[in-house]
mmCIF file of C-alpha atoms in Angstrom:
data_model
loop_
_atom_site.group_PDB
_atom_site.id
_atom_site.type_symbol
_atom_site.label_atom_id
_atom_site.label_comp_id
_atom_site.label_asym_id
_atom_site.label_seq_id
_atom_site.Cartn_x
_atom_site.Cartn_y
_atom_site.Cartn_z
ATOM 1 C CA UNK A 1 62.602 203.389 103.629
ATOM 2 C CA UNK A 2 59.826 206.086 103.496
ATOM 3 C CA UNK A 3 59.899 206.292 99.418
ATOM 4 C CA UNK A 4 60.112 202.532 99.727
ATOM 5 C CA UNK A 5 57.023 202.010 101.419
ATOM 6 C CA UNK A 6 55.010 204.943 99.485
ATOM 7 C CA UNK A 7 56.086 202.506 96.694
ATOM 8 C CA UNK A 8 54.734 199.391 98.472
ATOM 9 C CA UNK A 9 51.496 201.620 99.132
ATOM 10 C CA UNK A 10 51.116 202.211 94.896
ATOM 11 C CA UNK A 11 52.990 205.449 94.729
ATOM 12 C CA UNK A 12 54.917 206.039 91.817
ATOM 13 C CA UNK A 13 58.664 205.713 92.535
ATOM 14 C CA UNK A 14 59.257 208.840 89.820
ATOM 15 C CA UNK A 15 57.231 211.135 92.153
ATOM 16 C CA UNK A 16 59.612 210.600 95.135
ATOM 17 C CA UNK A 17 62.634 212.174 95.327
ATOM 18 C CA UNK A 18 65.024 212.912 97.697
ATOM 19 C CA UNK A 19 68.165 215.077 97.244
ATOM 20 C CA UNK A 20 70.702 217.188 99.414
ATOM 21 C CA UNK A 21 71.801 219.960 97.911
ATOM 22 C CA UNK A 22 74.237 223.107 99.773
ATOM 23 C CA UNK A 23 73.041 226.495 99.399
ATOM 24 C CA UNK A 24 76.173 226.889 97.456
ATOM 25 C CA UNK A 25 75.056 224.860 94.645
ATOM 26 C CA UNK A 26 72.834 226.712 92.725
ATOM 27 C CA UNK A 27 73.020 224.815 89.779
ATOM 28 C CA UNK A 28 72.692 221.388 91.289
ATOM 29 C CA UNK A 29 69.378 222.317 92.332
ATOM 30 C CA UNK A 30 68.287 223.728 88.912
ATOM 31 C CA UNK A 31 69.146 220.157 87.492
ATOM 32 C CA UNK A 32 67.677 218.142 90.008
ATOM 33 C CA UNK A 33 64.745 220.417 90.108
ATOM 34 C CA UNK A 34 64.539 220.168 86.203
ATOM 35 C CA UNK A 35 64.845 216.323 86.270
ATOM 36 C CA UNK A 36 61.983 216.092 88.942
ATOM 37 C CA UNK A 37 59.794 218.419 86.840
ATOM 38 C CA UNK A 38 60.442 216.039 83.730
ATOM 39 C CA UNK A 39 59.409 212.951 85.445
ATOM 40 C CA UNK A 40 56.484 213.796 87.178
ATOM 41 C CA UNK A 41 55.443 215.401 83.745
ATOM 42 C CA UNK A 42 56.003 212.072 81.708
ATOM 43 C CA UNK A 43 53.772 210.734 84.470
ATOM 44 C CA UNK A 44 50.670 213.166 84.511
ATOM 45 C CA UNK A 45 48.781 214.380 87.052
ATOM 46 C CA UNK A 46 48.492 211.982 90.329
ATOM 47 C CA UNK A 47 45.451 210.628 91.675
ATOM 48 C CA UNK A 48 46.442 209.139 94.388
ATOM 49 C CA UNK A 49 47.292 210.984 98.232
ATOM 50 C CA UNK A 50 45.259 213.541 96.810
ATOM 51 C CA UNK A 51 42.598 215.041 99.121
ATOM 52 C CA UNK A 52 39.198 215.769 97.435
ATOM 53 C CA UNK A 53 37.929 218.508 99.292
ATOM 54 C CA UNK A 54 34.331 218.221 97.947
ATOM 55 C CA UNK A 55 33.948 215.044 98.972
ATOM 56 C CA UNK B 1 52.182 174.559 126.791
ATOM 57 C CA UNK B 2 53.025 174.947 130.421
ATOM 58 C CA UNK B 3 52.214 178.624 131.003
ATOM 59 C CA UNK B 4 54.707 179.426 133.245
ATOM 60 C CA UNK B 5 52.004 180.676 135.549
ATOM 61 C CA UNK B 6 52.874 179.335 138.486
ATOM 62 C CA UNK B 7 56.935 180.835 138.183
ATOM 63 C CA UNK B 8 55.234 184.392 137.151
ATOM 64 C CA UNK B 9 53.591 184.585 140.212
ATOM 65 C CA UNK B 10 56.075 183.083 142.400
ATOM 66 C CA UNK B 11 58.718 185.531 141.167
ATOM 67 C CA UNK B 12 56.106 188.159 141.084
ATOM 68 C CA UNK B 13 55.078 187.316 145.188
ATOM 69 C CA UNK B 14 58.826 187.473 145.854
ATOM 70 C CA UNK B 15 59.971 190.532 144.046
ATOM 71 C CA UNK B 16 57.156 192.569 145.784
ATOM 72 C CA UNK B 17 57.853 190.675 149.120
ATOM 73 C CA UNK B 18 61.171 191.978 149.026
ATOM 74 C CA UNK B 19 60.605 195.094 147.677
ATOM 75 C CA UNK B 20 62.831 194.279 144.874
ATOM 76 C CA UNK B 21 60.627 196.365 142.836
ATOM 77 C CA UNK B 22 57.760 197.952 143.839
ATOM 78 C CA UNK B 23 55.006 197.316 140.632
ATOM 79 C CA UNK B 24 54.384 194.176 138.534
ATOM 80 C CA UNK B 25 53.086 194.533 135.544
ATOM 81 C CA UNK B 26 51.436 191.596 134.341
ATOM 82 C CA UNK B 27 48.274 190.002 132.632
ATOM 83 C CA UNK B 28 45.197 189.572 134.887
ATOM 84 C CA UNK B 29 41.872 187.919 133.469
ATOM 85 C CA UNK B 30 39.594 190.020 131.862
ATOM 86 C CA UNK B 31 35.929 191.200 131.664
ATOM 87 C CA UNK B 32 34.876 188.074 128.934
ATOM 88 C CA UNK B 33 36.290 184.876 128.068
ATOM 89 C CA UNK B 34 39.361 185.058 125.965
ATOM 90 C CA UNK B 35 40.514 188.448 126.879
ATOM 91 C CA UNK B 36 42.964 190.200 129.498
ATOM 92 C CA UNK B 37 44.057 192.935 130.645
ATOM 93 C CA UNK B 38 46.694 194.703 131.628
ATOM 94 C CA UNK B 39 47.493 194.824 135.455
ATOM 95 C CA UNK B 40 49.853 196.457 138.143
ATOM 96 C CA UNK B 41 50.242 194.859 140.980
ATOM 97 C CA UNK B 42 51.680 196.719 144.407
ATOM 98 C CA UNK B 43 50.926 193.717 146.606
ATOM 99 C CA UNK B 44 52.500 190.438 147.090
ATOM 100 C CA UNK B 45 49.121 188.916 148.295
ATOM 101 C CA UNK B 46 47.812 189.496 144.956
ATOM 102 C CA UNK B 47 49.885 187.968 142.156
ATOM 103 C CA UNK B 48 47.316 185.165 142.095
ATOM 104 C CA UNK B 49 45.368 187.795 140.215
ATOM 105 C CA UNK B 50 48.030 187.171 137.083
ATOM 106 C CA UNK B 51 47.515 184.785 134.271
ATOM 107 C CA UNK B 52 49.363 184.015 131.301
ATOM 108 C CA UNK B 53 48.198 182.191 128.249
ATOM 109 C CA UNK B 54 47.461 181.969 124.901
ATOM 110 C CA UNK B 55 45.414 185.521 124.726
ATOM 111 C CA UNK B 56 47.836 187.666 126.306
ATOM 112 C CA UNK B 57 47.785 189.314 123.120
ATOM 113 C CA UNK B 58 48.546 192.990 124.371
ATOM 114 C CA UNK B 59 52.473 194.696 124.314
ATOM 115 C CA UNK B 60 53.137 195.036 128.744
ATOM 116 C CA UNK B 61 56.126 197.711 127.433
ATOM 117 C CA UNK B 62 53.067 199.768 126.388
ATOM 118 C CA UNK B 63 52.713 200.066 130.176
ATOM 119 C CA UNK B 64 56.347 201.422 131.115
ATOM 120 C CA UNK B 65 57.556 204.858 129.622
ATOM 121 C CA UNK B 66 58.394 208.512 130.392
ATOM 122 C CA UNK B 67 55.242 209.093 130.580
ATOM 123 C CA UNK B 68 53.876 206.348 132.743
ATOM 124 C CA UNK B 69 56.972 206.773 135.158
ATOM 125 C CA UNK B 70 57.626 209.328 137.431
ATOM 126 C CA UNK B 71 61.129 209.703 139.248
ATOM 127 C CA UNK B 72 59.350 209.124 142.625
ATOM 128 C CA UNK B 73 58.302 205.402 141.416
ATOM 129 C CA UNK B 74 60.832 202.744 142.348
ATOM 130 C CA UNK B 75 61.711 199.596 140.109
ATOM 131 C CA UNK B 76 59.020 197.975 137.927
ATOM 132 C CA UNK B 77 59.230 194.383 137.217
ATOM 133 C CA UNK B 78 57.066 193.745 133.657
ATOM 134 C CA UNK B 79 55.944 190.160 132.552
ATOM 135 C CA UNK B 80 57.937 190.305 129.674
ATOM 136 C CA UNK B 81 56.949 188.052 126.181
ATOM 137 C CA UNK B 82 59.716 188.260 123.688
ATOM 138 C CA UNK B 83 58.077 190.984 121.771
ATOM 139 C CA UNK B 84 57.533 192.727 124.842
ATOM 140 C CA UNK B 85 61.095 192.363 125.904
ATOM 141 C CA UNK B 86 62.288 193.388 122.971
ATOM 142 C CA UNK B 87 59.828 196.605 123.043
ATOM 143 C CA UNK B 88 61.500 197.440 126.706
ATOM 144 C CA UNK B 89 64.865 197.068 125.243
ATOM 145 C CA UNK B 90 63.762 199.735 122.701
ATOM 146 C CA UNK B 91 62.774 201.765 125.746
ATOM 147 C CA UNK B 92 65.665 201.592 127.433
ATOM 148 C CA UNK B 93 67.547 202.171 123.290
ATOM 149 C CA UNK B 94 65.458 205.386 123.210
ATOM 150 C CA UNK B 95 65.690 206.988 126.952
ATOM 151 C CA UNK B 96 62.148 206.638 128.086
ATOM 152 C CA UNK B 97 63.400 203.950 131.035
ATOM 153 C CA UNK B 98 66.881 203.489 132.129
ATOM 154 C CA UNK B 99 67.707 199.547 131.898
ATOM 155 C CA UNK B 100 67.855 199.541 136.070
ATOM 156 C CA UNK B 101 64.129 200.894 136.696
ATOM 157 C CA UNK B 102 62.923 197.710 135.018
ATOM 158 C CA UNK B 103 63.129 194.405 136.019
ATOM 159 C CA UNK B 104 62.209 191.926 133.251
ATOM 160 C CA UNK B 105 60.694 188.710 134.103
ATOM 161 C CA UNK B 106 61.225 186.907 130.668
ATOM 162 C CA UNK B 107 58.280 184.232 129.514
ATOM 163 C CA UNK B 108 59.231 182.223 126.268
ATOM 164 C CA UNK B 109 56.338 182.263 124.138
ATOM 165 C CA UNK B 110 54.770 179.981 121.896
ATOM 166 C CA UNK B 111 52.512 182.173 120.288
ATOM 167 C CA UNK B 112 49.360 184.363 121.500
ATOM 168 C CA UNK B 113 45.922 183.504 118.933
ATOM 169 C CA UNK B 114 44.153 185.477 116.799
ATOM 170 C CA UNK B 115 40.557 186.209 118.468
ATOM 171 C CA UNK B 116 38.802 186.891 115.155
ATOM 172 C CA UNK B 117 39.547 183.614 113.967
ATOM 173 C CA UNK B 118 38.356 181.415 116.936
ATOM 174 C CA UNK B 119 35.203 184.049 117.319
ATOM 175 C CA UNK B 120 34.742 183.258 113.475
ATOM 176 C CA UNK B 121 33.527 180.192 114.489
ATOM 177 C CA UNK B 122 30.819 180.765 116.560
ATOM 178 C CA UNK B 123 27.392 182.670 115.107
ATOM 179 C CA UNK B 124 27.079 183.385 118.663
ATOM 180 C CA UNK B 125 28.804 184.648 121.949
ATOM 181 C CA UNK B 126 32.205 182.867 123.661
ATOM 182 C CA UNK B 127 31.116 182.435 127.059
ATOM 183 C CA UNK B 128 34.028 179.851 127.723
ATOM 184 C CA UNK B 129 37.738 179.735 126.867
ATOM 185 C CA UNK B 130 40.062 176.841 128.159
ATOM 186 C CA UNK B 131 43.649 176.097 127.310
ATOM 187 C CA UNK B 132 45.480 172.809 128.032
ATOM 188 C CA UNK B 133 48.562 172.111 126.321
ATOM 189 C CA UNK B 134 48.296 173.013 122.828
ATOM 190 C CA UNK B 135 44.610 172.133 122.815
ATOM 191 C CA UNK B 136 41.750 175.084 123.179
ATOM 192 C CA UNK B 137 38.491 174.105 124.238
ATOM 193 C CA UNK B 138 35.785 177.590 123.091
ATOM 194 C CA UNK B 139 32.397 176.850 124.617
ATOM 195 C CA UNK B 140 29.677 179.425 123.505
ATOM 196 C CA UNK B 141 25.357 178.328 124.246
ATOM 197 C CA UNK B 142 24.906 176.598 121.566
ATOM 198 C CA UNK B 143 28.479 174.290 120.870
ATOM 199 C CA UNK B 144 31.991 173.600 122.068
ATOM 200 C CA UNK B 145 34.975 173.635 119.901
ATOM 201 C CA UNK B 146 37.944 171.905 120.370
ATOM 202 C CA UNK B 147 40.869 173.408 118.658
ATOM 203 C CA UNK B 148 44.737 173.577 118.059
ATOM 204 C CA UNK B 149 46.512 176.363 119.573
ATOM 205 C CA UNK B 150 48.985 176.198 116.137
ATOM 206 C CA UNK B 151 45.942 176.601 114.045
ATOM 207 C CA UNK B 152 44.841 179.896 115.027
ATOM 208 C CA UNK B 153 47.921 181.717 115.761
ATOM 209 C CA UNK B 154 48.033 185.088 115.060
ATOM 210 C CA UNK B 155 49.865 185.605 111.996
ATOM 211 C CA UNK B 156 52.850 187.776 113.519
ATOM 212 C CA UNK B 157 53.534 184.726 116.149
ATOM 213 C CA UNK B 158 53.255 182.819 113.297
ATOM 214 C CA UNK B 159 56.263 184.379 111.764
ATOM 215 C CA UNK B 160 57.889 185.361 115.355
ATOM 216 C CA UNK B 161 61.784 184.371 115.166
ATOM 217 C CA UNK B 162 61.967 185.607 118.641
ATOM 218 C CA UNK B 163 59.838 184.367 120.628
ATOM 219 C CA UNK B 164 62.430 184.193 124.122
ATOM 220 C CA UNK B 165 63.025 187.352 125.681
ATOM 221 C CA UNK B 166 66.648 188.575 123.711
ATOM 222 C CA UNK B 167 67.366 190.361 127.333
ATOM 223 C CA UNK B 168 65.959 189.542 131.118
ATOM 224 C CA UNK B 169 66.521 189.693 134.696
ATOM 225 C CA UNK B 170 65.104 186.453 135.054
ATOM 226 C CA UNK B 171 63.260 183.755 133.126
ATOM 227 C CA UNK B 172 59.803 182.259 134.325
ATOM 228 C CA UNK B 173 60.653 178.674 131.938
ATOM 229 C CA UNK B 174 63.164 177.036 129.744
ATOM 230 C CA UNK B 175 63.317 178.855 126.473
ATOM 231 C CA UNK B 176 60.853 177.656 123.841
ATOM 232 C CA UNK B 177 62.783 176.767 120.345
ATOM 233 C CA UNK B 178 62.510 179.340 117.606
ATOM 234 C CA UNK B 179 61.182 179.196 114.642
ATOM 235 C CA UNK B 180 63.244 179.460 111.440
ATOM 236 C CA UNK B 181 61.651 180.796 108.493
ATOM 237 C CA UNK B 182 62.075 179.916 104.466
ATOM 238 C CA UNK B 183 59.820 183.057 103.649
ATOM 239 C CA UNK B 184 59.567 185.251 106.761
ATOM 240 C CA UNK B 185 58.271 188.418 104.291
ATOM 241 C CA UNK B 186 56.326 185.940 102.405
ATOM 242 C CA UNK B 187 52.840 188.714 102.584
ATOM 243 C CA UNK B 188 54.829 191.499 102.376
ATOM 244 C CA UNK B 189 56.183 189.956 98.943
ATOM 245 C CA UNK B 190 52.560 188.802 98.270
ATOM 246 C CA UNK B 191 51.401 192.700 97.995
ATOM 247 C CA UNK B 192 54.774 193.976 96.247
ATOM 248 C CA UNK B 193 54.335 191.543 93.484
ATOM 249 C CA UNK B 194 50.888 193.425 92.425
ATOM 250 C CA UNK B 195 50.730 196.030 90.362
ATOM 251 C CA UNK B 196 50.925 199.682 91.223
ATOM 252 C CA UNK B 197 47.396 200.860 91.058
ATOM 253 C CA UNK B 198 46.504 196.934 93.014
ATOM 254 C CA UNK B 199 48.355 197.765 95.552
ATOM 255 C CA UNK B 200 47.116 201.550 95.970
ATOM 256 C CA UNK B 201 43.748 199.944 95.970
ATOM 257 C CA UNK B 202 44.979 197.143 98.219
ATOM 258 C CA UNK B 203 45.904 199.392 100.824
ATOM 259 C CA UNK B 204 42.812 201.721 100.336
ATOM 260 C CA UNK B 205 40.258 198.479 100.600
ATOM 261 C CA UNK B 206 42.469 197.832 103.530
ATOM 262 C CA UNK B 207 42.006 201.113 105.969
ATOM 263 C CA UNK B 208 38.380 201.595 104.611
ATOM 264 C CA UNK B 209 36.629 200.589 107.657
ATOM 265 C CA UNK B 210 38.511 202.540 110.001
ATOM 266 C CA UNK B 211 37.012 204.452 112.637
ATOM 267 C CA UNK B 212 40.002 206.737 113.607
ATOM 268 C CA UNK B 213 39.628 205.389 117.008
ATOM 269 C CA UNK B 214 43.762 205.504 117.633
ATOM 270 C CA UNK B 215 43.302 202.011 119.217
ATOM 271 C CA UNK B 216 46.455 201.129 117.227
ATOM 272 C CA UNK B 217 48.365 203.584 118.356
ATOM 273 C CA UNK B 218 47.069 203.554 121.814
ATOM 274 C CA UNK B 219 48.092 200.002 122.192
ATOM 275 C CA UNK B 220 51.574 200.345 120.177
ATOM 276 C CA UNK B 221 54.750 200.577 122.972
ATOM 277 C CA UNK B 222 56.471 202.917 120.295
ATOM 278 C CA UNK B 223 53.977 205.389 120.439
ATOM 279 C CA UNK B 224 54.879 207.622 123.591
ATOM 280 C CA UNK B 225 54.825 211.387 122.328
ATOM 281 C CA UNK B 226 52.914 213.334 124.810
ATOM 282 C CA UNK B 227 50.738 214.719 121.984
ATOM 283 C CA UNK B 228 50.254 212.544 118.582
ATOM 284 C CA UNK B 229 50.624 214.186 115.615
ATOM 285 C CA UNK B 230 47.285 212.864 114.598
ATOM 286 C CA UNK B 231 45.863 215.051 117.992
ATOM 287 C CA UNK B 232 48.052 218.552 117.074
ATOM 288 C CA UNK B 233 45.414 221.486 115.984
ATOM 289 C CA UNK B 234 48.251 224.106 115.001
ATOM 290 C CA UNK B 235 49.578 222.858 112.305
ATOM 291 C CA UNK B 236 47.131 220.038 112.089
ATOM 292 C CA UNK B 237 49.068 217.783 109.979
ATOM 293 C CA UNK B 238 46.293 215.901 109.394
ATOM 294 C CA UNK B 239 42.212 215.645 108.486
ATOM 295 C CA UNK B 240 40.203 213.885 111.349
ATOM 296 C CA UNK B 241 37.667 212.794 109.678
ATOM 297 C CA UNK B 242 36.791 209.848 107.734
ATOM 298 C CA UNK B 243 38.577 211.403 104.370
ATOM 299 C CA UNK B 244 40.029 208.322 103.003
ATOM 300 C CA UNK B 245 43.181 210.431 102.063
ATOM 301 C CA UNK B 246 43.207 211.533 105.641
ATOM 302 C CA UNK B 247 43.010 208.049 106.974
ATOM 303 C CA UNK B 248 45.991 206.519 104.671
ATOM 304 C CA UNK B 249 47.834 209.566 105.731
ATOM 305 C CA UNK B 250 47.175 208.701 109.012
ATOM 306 C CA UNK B 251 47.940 205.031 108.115
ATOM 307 C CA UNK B 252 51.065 205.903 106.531
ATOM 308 C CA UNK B 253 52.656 208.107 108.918
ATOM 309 C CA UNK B 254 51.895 206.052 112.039
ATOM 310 C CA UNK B 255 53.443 203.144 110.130
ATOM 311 C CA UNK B 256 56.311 205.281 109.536
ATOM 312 C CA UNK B 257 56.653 206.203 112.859
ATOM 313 C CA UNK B 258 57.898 202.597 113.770
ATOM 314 C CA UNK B 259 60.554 202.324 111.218
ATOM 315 C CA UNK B 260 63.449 200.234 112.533
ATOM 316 C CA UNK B 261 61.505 200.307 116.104
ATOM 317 C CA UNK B 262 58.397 197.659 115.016
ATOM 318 C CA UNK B 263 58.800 194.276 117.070
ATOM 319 C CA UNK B 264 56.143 192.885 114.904
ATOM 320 C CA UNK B 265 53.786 192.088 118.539
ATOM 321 C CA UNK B 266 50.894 192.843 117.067
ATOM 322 C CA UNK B 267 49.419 194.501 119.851
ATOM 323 C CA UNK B 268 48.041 197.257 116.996
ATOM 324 C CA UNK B 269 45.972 194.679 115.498
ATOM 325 C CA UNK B 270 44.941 193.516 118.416
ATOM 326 C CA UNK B 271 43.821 196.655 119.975
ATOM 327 C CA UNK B 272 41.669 197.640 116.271
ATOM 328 C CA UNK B 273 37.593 196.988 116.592
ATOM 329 C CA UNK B 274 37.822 197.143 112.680
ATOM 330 C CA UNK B 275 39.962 194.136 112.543
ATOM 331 C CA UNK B 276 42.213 195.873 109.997
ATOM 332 C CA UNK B 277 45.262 194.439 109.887
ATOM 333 C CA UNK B 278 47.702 197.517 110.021
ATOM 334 C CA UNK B 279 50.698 195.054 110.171
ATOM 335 C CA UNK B 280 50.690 195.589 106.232
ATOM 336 C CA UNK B 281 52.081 198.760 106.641
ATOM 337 C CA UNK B 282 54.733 198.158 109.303
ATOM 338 C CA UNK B 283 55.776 194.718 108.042
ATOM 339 C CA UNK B 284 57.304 196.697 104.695
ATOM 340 C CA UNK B 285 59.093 198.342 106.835
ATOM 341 C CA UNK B 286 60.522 195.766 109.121
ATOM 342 C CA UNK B 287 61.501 193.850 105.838
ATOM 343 C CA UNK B 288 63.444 196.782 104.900
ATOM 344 C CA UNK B 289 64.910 197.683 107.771
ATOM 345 C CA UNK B 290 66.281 193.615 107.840
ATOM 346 C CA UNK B 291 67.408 193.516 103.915
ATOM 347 C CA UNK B 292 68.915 197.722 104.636
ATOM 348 C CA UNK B 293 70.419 197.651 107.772
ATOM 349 C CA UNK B 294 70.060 193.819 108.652
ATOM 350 C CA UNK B 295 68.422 195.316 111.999
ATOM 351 C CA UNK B 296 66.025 194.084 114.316
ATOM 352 C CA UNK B 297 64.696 195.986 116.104
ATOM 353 C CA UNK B 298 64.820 195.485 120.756
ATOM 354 C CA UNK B 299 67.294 192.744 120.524
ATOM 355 C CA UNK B 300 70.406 194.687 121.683
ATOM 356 C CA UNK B 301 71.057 197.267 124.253
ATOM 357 C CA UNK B 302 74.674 198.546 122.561
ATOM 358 C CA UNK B 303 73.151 199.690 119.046
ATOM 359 C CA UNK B 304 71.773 202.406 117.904
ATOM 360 C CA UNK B 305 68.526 201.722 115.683
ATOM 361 C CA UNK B 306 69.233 202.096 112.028
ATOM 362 C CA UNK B 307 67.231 205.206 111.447
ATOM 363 C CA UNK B 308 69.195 207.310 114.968
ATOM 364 C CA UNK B 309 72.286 207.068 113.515
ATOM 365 C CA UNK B 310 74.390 208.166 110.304
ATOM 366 C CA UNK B 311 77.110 205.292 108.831
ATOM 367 C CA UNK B 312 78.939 206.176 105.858
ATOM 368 C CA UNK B 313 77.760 202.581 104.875
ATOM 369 C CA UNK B 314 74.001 203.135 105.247
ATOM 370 C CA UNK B 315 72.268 202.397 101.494
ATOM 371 C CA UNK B 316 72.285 205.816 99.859
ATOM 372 C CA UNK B 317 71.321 205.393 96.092
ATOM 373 C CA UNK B 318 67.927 207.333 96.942
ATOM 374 C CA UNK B 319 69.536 209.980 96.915
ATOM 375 C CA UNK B 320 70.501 212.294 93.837
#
């Protein structure tokens, strides 16, 4: 519900993830941590929920 | 519609006469036409102090909580609208009242109006407000308006499904019929159907007047914590100033607060001076908390709200 309303508020849906992953499973969180990195990457930077602090 | 006035206070006079309970909370008159105020009566002699009508627009469960409730304090009967019925049932859900410190005197409800839309048609002050029936009469110095009750609802009682209490002790009338809906989500659809970057600025334009006065959360039964997160210095989770990433933080996060535990009152727009209509944010969540969990939130006393409780069932293709 959270990542759906971030969506309603204009948030990208690739920038939210959510994921539980044991501290057993090392490599599960290389992959998921390597899929995150790719999406938000094919995305760019984000402008939005981004404080400016010189405003 | 027959306000049930004359029941509230009867039941009101009697309860206290008996010392059944020993508060009422109900509506009293306030300072200027067309508002009213919350009021806790201690004194059978003066129920004639309560109203209800068609501006009672504040949440009464706002009134009743851990906080507001010491152990010492007997039973508390609360004028109870559906919303706010359903808000005490969420109470009693989440352990801030037990169900036999409050004694719910149910009102069915045809709807509470929208201030900013009567006051939108005067360039000058209200100095009058009568109600009879479903007819408002608005006097201000310069002209009188005659108008129909079902043309300036507020938008949530406009939508409201629920508008008899879902649980009571006793009820002041005959239950009003409820509404049934073809597009109960129809705004929240509205702003989903826009683009990403429209509805980033949609929600932006939206908050841009606010003050940060907390009215919204002030008036909002839900919000109980002894200290918001929006007052905490260490961590302070969030800027509080006028940043406008700190206010949609705020926004969000007090919106998120309320998931699967929003009655939809609208006492939160009621309470905000900016007349921002921070139902935008909550109504998402309502919507998914119906389509989810098909939950509602203060109609039961046996359930556990979606978002308190763990079902192998619950929708889980969020998660990698």
């Amino acid at each position: 519900m959270m990542g759906n309303l971030l969506e309603h508020m204009g948030v990208d849906r690739d920038r939210i993830h959510f994921s539980w992953i044991s501290s057993a499973e090392a490599t599960k969180f290389v992959d998921v941590v390597k899929e995150i990195s790719e999406k938000v990457r094919a995305l760019g930077p984000n402008k939005k929920f981004v404080k400016d602090y010189n405003k | 519609m027959d306000t049930c006035i004359e029941k509230i206070r009867a039941i009101g006079a009697d309860l206290l006469a008996k010392g059944t309970v020993e508060k009422v909370i109900g509506f009293a008159d306030g300072s200027i036409p067309m508002a009213t105020r919350p009021m806790a009566l201690t004194s059978d002699k003066d129920v004639d102090k309560l109203v209800f009508n068609s501006v009672c627009g504040l949440n009464l469960a706002n009134y009743v909580s851990k906080n507001s409730l010491s152990n010492k304090e007997g039973k508390i009967a609360v004028v109870a609208k559906g919303c706010d019925a359903r808000n005490l049932v969420t109470h009693i859900v989440e352990n801030q009242i037990s169900r036999e410190q409050i004694y719910i005197i149910g009102v069915p409800c045809t709807g509470m109006v929208d201030k900013r839309k009567i006051a939108a048609l005067f360039d000058d002050e209200i100095t009058g407000f009568e109600e009879h029936g479903d007819t408002l009469t608005i006097t201000s110095a310069s002209k009188t308006e005659t108008v129909k009750k079902a043309d300036v609802l507020r938008h949530n009682c406009r939508v409201c499904t629920h508008r008899n209490p879902p649980v009571y002790d006793v009820m002041a009338g005959d239950p009003v019929e409820e509404q049934t809906l073809d597009h109960p989500y129809e705004d929240v659809d509205q702003i989903a159907a826009m683009d990403l970057d429209a509805r980033w600025a949609y929600f932006e334009n939206l908050t841009k007047n606010c003050i940060r006065c907390y009215a919204c959360r002030n008036a909002c039964p839900l919000c109980y914590c002894p200290t918001c997160f929006v007052d905490e210095s260490s961590p302070q989770w969030v800027g509080k100033g006028q940043n406008e990433i700190d206010v949609t933080t705020f926004h969000f996060l007090r919106a998120f607060h309320c998931a699967g535990r929003c009655t939809d009152c609208g006492a939160c727009v009621e309470a905000c001076p900016m007349g921002i209509n921070v139902r935008d944010f909550t109504r998402k969540l309502n919507k998914d908390a119906l389509e989810l969990f098909g939950w509602e939130a203060g109609l039961v006393l046996d359930k556990r709200p979606p978002l308190d409780a763990y079902s192998p069932n619950d929708p889980n293709d969020f998660i990698k």
